[in-house]
Short mmCIF file of N, CA and C and ligand atoms in Angstrom, two decimals:
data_model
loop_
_atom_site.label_atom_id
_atom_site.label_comp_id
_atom_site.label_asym_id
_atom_site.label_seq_id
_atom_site.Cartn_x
_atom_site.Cartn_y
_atom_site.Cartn_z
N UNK A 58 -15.10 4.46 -11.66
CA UNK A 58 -15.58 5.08 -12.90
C UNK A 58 -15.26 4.19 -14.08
N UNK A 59 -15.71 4.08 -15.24
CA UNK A 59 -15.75 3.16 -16.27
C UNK A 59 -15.73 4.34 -17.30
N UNK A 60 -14.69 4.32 -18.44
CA UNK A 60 -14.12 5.17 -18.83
C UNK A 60 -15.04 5.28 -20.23
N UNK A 61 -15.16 5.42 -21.28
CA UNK A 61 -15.93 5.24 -22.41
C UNK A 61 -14.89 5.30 -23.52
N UNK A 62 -14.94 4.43 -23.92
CA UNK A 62 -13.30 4.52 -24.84
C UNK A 62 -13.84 4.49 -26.56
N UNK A 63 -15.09 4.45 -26.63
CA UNK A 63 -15.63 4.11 -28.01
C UNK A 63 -15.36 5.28 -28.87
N UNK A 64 -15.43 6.96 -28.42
CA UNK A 64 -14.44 7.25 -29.01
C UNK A 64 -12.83 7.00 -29.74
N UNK A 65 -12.17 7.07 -29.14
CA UNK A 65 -10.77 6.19 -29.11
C UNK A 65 -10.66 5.50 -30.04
N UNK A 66 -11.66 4.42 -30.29
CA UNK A 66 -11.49 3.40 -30.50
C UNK A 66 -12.06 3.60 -32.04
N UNK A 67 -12.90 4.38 -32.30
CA UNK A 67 -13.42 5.03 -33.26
C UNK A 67 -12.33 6.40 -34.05
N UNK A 68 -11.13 6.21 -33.68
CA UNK A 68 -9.92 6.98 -34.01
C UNK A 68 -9.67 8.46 -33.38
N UNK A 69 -10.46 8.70 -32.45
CA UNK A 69 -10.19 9.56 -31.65
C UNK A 69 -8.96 9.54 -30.75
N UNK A 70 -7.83 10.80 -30.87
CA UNK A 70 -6.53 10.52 -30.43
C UNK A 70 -6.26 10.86 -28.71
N UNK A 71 -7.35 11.66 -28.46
CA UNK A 71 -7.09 11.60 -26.74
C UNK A 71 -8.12 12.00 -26.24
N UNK A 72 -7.87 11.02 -24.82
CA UNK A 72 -9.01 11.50 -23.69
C UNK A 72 -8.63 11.75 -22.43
N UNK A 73 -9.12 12.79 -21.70
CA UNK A 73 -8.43 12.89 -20.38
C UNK A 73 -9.12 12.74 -19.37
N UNK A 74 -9.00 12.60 -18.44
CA UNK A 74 -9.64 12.15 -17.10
C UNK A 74 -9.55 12.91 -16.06
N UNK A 75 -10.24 12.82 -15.13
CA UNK A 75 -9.75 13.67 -13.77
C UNK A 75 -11.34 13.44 -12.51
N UNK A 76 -11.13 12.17 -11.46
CA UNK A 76 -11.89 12.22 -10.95
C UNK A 76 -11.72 11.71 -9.52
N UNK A 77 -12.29 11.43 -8.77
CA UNK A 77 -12.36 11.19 -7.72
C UNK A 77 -12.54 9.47 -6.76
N UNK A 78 -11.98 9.06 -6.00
CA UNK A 78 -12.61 7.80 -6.00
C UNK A 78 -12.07 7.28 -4.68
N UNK A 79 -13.45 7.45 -3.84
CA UNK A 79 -13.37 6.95 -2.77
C UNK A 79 -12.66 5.79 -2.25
N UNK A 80 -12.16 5.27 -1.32
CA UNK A 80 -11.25 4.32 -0.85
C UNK A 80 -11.71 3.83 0.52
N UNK A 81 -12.82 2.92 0.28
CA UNK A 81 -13.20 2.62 1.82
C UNK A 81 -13.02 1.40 2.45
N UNK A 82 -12.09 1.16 2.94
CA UNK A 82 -11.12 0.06 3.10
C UNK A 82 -11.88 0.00 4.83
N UNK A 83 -11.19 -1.13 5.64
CA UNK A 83 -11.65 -1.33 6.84
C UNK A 83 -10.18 -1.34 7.71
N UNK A 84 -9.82 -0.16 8.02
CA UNK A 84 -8.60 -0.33 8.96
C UNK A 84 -8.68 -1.80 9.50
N UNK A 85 -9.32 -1.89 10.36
CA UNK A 85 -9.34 -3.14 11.32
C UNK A 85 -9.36 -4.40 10.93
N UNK A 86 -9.02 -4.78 9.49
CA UNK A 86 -9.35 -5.66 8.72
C UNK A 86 -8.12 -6.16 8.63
N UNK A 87 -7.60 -7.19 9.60
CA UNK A 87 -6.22 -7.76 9.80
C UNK A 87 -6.17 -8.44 8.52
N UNK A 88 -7.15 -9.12 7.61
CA UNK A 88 -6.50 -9.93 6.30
C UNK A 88 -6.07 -8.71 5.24
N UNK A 89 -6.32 -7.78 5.68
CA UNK A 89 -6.33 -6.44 4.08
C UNK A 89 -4.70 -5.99 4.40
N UNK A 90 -4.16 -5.96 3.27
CA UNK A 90 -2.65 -5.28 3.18
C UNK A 90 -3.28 -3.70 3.76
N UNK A 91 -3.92 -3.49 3.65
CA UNK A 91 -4.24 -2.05 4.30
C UNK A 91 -4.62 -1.82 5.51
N UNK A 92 -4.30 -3.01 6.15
CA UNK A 92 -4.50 -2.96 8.01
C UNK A 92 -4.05 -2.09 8.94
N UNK A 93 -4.66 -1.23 9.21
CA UNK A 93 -4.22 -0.46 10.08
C UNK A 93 -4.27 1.42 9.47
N UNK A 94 -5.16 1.20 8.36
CA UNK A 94 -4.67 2.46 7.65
C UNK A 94 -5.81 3.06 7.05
N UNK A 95 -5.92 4.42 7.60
CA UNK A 95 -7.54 4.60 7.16
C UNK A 95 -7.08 6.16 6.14
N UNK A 96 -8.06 6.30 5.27
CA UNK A 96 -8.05 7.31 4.21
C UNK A 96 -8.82 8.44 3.86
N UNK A 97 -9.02 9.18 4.62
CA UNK A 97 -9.91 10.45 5.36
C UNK A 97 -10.89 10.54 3.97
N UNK A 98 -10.29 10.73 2.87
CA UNK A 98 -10.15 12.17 2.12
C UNK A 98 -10.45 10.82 0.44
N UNK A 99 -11.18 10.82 -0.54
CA UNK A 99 -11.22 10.12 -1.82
C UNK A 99 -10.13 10.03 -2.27
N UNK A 100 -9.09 9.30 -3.23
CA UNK A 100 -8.10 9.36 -4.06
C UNK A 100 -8.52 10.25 -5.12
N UNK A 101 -7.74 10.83 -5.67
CA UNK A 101 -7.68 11.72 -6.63
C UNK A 101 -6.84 10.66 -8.02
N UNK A 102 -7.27 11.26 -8.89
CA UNK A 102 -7.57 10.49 -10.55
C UNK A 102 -7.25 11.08 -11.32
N UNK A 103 -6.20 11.32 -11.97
CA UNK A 103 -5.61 12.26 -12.87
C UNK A 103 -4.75 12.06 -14.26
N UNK A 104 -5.21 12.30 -15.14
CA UNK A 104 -4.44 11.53 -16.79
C UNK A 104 -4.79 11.54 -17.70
N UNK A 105 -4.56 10.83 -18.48
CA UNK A 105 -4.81 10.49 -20.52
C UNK A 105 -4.36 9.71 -20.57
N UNK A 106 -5.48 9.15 -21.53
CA UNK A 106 -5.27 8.12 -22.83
C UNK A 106 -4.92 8.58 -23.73
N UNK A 107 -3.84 8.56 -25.05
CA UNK A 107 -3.21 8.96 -26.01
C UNK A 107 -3.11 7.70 -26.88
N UNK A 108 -4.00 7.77 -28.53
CA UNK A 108 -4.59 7.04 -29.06
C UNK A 108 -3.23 7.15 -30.50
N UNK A 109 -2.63 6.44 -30.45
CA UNK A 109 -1.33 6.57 -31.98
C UNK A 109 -1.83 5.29 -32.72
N UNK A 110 -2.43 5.96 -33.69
CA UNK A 110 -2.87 4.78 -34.72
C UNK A 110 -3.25 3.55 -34.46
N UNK A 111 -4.34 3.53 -33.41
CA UNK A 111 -4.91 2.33 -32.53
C UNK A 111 -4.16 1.71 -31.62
N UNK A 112 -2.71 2.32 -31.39
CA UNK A 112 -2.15 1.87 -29.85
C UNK A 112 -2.02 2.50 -29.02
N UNK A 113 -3.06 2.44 -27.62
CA UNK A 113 -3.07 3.24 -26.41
C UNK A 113 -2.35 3.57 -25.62
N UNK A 114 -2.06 4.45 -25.12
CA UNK A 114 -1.20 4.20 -23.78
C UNK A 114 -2.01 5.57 -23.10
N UNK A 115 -1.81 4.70 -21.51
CA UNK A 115 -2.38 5.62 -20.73
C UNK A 115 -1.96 5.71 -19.51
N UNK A 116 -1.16 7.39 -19.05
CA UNK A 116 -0.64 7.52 -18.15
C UNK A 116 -1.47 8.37 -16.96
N UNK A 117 -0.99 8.12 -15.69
CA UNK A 117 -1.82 9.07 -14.76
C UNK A 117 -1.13 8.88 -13.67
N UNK A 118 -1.75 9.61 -12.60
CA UNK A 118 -1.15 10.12 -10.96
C UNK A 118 -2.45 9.51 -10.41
N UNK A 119 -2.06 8.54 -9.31
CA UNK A 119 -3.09 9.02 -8.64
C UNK A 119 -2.17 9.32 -7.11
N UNK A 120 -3.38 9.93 -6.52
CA UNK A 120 -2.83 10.36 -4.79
C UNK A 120 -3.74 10.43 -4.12
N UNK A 121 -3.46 9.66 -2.42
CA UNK A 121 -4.69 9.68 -1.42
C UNK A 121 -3.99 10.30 -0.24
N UNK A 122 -4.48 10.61 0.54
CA UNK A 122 -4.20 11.26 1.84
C UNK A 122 -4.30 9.85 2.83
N UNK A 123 -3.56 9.87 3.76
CA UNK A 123 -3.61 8.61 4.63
C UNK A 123 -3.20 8.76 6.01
N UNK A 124 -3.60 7.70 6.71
CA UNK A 124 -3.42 8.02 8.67
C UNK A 124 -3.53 6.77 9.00
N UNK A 125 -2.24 6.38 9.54
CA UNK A 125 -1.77 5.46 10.35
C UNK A 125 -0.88 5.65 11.13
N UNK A 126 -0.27 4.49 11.96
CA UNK A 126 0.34 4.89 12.88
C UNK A 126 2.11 4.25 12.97
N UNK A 127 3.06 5.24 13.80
CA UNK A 127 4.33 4.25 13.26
C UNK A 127 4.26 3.12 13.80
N UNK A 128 5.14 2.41 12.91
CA UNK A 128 5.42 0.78 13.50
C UNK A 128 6.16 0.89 14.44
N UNK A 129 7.00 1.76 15.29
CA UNK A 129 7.91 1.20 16.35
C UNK A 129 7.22 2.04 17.98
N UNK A 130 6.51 3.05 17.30
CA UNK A 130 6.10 3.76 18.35
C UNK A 130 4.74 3.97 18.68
N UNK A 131 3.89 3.75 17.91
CA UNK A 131 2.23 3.91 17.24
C UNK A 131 1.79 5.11 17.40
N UNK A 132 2.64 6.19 17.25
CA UNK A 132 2.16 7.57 17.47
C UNK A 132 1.66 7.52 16.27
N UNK A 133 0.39 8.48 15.68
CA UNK A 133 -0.08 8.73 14.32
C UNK A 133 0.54 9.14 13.76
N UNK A 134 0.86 8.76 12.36
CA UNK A 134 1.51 9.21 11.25
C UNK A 134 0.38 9.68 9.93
N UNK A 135 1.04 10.93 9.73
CA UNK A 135 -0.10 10.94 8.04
C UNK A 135 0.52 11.73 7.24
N UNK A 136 0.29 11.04 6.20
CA UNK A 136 1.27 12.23 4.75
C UNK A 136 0.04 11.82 3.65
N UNK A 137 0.84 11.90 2.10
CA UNK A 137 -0.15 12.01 0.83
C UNK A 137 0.69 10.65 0.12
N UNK A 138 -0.12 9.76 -0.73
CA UNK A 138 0.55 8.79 -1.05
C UNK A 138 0.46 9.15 -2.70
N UNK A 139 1.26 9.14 -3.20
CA UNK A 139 1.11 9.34 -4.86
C UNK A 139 1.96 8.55 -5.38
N UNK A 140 1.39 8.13 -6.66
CA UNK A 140 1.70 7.17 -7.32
C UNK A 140 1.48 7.50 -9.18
N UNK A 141 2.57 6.95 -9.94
CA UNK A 141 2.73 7.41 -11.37
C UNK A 141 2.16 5.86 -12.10
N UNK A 142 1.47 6.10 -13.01
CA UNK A 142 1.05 4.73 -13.62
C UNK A 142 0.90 4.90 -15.32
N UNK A 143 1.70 3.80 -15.58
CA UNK A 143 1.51 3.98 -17.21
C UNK A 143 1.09 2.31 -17.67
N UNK A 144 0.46 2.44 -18.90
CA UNK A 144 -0.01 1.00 -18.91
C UNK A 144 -0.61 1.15 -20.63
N UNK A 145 -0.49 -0.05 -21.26
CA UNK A 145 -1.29 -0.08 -22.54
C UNK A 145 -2.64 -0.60 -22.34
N UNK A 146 -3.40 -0.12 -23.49
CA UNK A 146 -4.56 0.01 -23.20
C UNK A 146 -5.27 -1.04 -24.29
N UNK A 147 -5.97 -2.55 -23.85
CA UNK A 147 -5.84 -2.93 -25.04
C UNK A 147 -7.22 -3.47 -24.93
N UNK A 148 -7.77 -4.18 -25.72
CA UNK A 148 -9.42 -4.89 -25.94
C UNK A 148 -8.75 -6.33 -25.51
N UNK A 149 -9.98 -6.81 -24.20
CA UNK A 149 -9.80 -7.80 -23.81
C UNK A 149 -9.45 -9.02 -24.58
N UNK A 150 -9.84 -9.03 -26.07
CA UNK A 150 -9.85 -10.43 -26.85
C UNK A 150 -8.56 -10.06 -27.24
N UNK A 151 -7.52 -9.50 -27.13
CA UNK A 151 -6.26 -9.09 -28.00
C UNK A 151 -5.20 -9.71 -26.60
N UNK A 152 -5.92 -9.72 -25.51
CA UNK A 152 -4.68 -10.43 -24.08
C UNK A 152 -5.06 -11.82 -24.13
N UNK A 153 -6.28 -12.36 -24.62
CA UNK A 153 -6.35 -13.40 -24.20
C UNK A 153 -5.30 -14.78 -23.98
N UNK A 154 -4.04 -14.32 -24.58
CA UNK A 154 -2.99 -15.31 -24.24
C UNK A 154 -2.30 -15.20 -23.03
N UNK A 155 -2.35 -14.14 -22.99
CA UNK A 155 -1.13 -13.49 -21.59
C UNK A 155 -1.50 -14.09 -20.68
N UNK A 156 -0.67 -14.33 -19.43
CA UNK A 156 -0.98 -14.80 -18.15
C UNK A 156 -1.12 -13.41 -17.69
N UNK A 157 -1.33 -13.64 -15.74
CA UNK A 157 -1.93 -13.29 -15.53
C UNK A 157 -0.79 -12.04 -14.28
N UNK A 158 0.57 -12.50 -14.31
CA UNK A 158 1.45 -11.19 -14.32
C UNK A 158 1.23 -10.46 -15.77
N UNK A 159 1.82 -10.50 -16.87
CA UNK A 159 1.57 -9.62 -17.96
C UNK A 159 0.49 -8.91 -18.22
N UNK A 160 -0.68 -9.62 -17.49
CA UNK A 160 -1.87 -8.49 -17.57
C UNK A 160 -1.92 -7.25 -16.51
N UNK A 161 -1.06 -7.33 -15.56
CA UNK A 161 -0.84 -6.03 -15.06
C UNK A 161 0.04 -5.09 -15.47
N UNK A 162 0.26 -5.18 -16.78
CA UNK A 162 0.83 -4.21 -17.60
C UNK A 162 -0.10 -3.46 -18.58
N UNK A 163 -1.41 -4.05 -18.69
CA UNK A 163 -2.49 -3.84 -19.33
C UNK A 163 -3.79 -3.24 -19.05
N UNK A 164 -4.12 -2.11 -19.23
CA UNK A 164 -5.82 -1.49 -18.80
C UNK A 164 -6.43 -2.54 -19.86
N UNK A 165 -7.57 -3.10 -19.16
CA UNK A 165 -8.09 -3.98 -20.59
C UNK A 165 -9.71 -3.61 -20.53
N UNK A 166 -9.60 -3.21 -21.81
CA UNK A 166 -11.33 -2.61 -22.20
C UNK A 166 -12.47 -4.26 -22.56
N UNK A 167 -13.25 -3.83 -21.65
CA UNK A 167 -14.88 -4.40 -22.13
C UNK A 167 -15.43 -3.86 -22.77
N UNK A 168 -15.98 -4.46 -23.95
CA UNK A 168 -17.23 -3.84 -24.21
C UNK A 168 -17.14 -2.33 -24.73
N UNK A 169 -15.98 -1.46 -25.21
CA UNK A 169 -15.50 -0.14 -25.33
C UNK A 169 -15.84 0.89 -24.06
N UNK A 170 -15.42 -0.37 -23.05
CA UNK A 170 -15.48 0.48 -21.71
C UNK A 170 -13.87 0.32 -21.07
N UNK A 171 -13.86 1.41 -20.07
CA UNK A 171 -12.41 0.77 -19.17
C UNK A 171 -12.75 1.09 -17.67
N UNK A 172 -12.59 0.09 -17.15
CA UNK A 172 -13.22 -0.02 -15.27
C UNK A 172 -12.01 0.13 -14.75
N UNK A 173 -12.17 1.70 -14.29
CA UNK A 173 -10.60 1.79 -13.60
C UNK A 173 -10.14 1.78 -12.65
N UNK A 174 -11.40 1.67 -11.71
CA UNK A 174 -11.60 1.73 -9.87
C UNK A 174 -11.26 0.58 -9.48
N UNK A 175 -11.35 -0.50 -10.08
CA UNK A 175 -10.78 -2.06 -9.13
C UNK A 175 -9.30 -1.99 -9.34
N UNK A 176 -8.72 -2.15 -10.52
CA UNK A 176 -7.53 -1.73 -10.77
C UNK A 176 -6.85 -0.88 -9.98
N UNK A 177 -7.01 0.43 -10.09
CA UNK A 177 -6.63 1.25 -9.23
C UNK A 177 -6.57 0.85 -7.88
N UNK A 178 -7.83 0.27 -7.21
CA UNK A 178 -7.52 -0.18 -5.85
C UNK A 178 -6.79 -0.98 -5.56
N UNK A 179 -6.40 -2.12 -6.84
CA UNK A 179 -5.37 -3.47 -6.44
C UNK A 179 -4.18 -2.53 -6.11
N UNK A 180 -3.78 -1.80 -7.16
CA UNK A 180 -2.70 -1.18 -7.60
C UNK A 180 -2.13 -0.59 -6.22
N UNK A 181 -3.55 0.27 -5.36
CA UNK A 181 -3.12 0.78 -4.29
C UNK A 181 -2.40 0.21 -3.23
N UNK A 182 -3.69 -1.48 -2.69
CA UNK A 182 -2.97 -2.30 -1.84
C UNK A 182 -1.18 -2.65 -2.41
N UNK A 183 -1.37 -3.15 -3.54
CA UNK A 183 -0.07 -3.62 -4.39
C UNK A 183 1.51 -3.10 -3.72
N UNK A 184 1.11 -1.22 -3.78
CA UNK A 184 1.99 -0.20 -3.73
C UNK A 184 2.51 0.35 -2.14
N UNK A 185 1.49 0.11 -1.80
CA UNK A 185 1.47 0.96 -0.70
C UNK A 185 2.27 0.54 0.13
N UNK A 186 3.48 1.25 1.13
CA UNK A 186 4.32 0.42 1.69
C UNK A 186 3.39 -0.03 3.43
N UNK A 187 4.49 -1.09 3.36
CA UNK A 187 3.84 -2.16 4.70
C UNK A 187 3.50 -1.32 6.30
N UNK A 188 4.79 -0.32 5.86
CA UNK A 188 4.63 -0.02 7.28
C UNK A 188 5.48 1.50 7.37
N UNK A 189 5.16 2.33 8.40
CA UNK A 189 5.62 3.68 8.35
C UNK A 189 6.58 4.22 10.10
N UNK A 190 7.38 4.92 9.66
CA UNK A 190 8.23 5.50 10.70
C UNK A 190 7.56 6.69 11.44
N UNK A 191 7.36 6.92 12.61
CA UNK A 191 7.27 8.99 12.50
C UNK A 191 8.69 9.57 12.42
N UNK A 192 10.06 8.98 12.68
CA UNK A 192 10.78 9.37 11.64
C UNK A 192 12.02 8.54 11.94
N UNK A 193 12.74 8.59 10.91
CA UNK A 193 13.51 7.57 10.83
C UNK A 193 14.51 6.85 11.85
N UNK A 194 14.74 8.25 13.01
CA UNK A 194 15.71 7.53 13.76
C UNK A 194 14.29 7.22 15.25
N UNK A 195 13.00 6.84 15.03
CA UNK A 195 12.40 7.10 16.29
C UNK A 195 12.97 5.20 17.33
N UNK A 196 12.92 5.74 18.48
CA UNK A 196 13.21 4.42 18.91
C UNK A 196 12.52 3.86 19.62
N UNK A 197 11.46 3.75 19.25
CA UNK A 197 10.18 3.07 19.65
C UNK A 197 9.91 3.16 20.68
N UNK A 198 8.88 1.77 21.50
CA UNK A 198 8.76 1.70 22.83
C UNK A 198 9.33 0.97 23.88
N UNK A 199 9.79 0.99 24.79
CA UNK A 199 10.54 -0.13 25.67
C UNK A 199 9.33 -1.79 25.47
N UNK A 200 10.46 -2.61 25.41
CA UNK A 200 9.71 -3.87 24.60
C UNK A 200 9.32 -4.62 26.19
N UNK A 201 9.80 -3.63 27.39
CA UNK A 201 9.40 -4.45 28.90
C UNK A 201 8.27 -3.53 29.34
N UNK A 202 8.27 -2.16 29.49
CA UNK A 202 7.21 -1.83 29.95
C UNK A 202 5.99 -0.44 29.09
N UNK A 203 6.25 -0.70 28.08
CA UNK A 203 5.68 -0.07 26.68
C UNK A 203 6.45 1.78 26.71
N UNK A 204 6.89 1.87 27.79
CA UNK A 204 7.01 3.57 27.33
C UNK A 204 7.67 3.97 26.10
N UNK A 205 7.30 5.26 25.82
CA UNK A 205 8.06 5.85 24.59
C UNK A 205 9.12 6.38 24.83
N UNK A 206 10.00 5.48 24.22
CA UNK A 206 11.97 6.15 24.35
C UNK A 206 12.11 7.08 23.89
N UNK A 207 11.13 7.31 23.07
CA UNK A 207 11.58 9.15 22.48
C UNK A 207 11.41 9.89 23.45
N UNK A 208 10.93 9.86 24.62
CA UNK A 208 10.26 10.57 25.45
C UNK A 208 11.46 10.99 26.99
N UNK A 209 12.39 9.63 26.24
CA UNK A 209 13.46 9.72 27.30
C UNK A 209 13.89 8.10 28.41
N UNK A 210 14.17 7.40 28.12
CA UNK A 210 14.83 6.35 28.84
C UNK A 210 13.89 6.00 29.98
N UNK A 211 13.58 4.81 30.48
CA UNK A 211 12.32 4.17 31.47
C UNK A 211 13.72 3.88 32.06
N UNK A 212 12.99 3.49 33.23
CA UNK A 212 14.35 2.55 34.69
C UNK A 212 14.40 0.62 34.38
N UNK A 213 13.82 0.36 32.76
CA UNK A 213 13.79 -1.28 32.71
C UNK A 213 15.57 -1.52 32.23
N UNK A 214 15.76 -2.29 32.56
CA UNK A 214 17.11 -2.86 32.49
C UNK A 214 16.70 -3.56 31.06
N UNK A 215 17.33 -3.27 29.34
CA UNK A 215 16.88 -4.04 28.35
C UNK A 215 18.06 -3.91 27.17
N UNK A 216 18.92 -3.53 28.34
CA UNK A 216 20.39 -3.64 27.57
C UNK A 216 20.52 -5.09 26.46
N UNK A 217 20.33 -6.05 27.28
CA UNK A 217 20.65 -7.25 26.48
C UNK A 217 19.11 -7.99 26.26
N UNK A 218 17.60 -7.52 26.38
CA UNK A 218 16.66 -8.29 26.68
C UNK A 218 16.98 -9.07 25.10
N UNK A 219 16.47 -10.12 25.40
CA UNK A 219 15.51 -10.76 24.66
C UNK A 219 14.67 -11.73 24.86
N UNK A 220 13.64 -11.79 23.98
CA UNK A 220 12.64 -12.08 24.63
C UNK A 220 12.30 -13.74 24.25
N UNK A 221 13.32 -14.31 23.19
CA UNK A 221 13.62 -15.58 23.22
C UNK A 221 14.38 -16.28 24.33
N UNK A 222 15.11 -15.25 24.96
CA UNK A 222 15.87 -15.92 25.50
C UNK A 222 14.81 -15.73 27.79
N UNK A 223 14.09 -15.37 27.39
CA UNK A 223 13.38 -15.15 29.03
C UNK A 223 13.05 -16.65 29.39
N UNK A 224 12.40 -17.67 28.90
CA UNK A 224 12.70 -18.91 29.00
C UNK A 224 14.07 -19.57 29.76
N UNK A 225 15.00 -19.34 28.98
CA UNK A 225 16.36 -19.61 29.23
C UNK A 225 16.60 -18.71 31.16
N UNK A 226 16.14 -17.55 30.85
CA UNK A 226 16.71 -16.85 32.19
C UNK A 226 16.38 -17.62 33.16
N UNK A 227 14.70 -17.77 33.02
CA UNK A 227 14.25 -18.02 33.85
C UNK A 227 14.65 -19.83 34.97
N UNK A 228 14.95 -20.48 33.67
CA UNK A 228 15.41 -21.89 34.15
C UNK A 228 16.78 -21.62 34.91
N UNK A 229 17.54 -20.37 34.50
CA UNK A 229 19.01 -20.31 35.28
C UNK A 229 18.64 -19.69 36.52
N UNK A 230 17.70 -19.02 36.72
CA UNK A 230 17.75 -18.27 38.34
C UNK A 230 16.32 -18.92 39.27
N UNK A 231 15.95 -20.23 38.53
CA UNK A 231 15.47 -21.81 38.84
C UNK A 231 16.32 -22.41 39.55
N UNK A 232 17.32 -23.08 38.30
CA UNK A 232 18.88 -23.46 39.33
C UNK A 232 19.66 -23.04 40.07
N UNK A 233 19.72 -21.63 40.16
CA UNK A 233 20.37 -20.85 41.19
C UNK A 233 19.95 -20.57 42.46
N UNK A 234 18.28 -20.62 42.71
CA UNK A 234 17.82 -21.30 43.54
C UNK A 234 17.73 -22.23 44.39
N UNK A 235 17.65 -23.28 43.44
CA UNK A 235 18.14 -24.65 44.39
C UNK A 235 19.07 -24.77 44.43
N UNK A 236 20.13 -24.23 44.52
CA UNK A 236 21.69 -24.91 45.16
C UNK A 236 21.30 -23.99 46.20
N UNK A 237 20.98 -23.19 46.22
CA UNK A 237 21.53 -22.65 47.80
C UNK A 237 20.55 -23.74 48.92
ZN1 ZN B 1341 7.70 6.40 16.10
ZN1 ZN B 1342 10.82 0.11 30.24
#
């Protein structure tokens, strides 16, 4: 959505918002920080701009519904992701010095417009954490024959595995071999 700020800007002291905005990302899209994570349901868009003698500020919520799976176990996981955002609101020719961290402190108007959907989506990838539990103490899957330990202990021996070291095993019960 692209906001219309020419009020505002014309000394009008507030505007509020409240809309909707789809999120159609490509789970399967191993380069996207959002790999693996799909979003049933639009983000929700919620806030004001508050106009004090031509300096903006504009705060809001947004929140999406989400479904992925845990990292140790890949059972599905899904909760609501919400997020608080405050930011000044300024006319693009007034940043033109700033680099280009300091401009993410900035909604920056075109044209007495404000485009809030790309933003918002950086913001989302930006935020969103990497990776999710189904709960904190879960203990994943056996790393020898995939079962789920939550489910109760497999018969693999993985007391000490590792899996740097199977190389190594393997050359010792090589040599243990040939001597006999
Ligand atoms: Zn799990
Ligand atoms: Zn096992």
């Amino acid at each position: 959505m692209k906001l219309d700020l020419r009020p505002l800007l014309a000394g009008e002291r507030l505007l509020k918002f409240d809309y909707e905005l789809p999120v159609d990302t490509d789970p399967a899209d191993t380069a996207s920080f959002l790999f693996g994570v799909s979003f049933p349901s639009p983000m929700k868009v919620k806030g004001e701009i508050v106009n004090t003698a031509g300096y903006m500020r504009m705060t809001l919520n947004m929140s999406v519904d989400y479904q992925t799976a845990c990292a140790r176990c890949l059972k599905p996981v899904s909760g609501c992701f919400s997020l608080d955002l405050e930011k000044t609101v300024a006319p693009r020719k007034l940043l033109s010095d700033l680099d280009e961290n300091r401009l993410l402190d900035y909604a920056i108007i075109d044209d007495g417009f404000l485009d809030m959907d790309e933003p918002l989506l950086e913001q989302l990838e930006m935020e969103f954490p990497a990776r999710f539990l189904c709960s904190d103490d879960c203990r994943g899957l056996c790393p020898k024959c995939g079962h789920d330990l939550n489910l109760g202990e497999c018969s693999c021996d993985t007391r000490d595995f590792d899996p740097r070291l199977e190389p190594l095993k393997q050359l010792l019960e090589k040599m243990k071999s040939e001597e006999k």
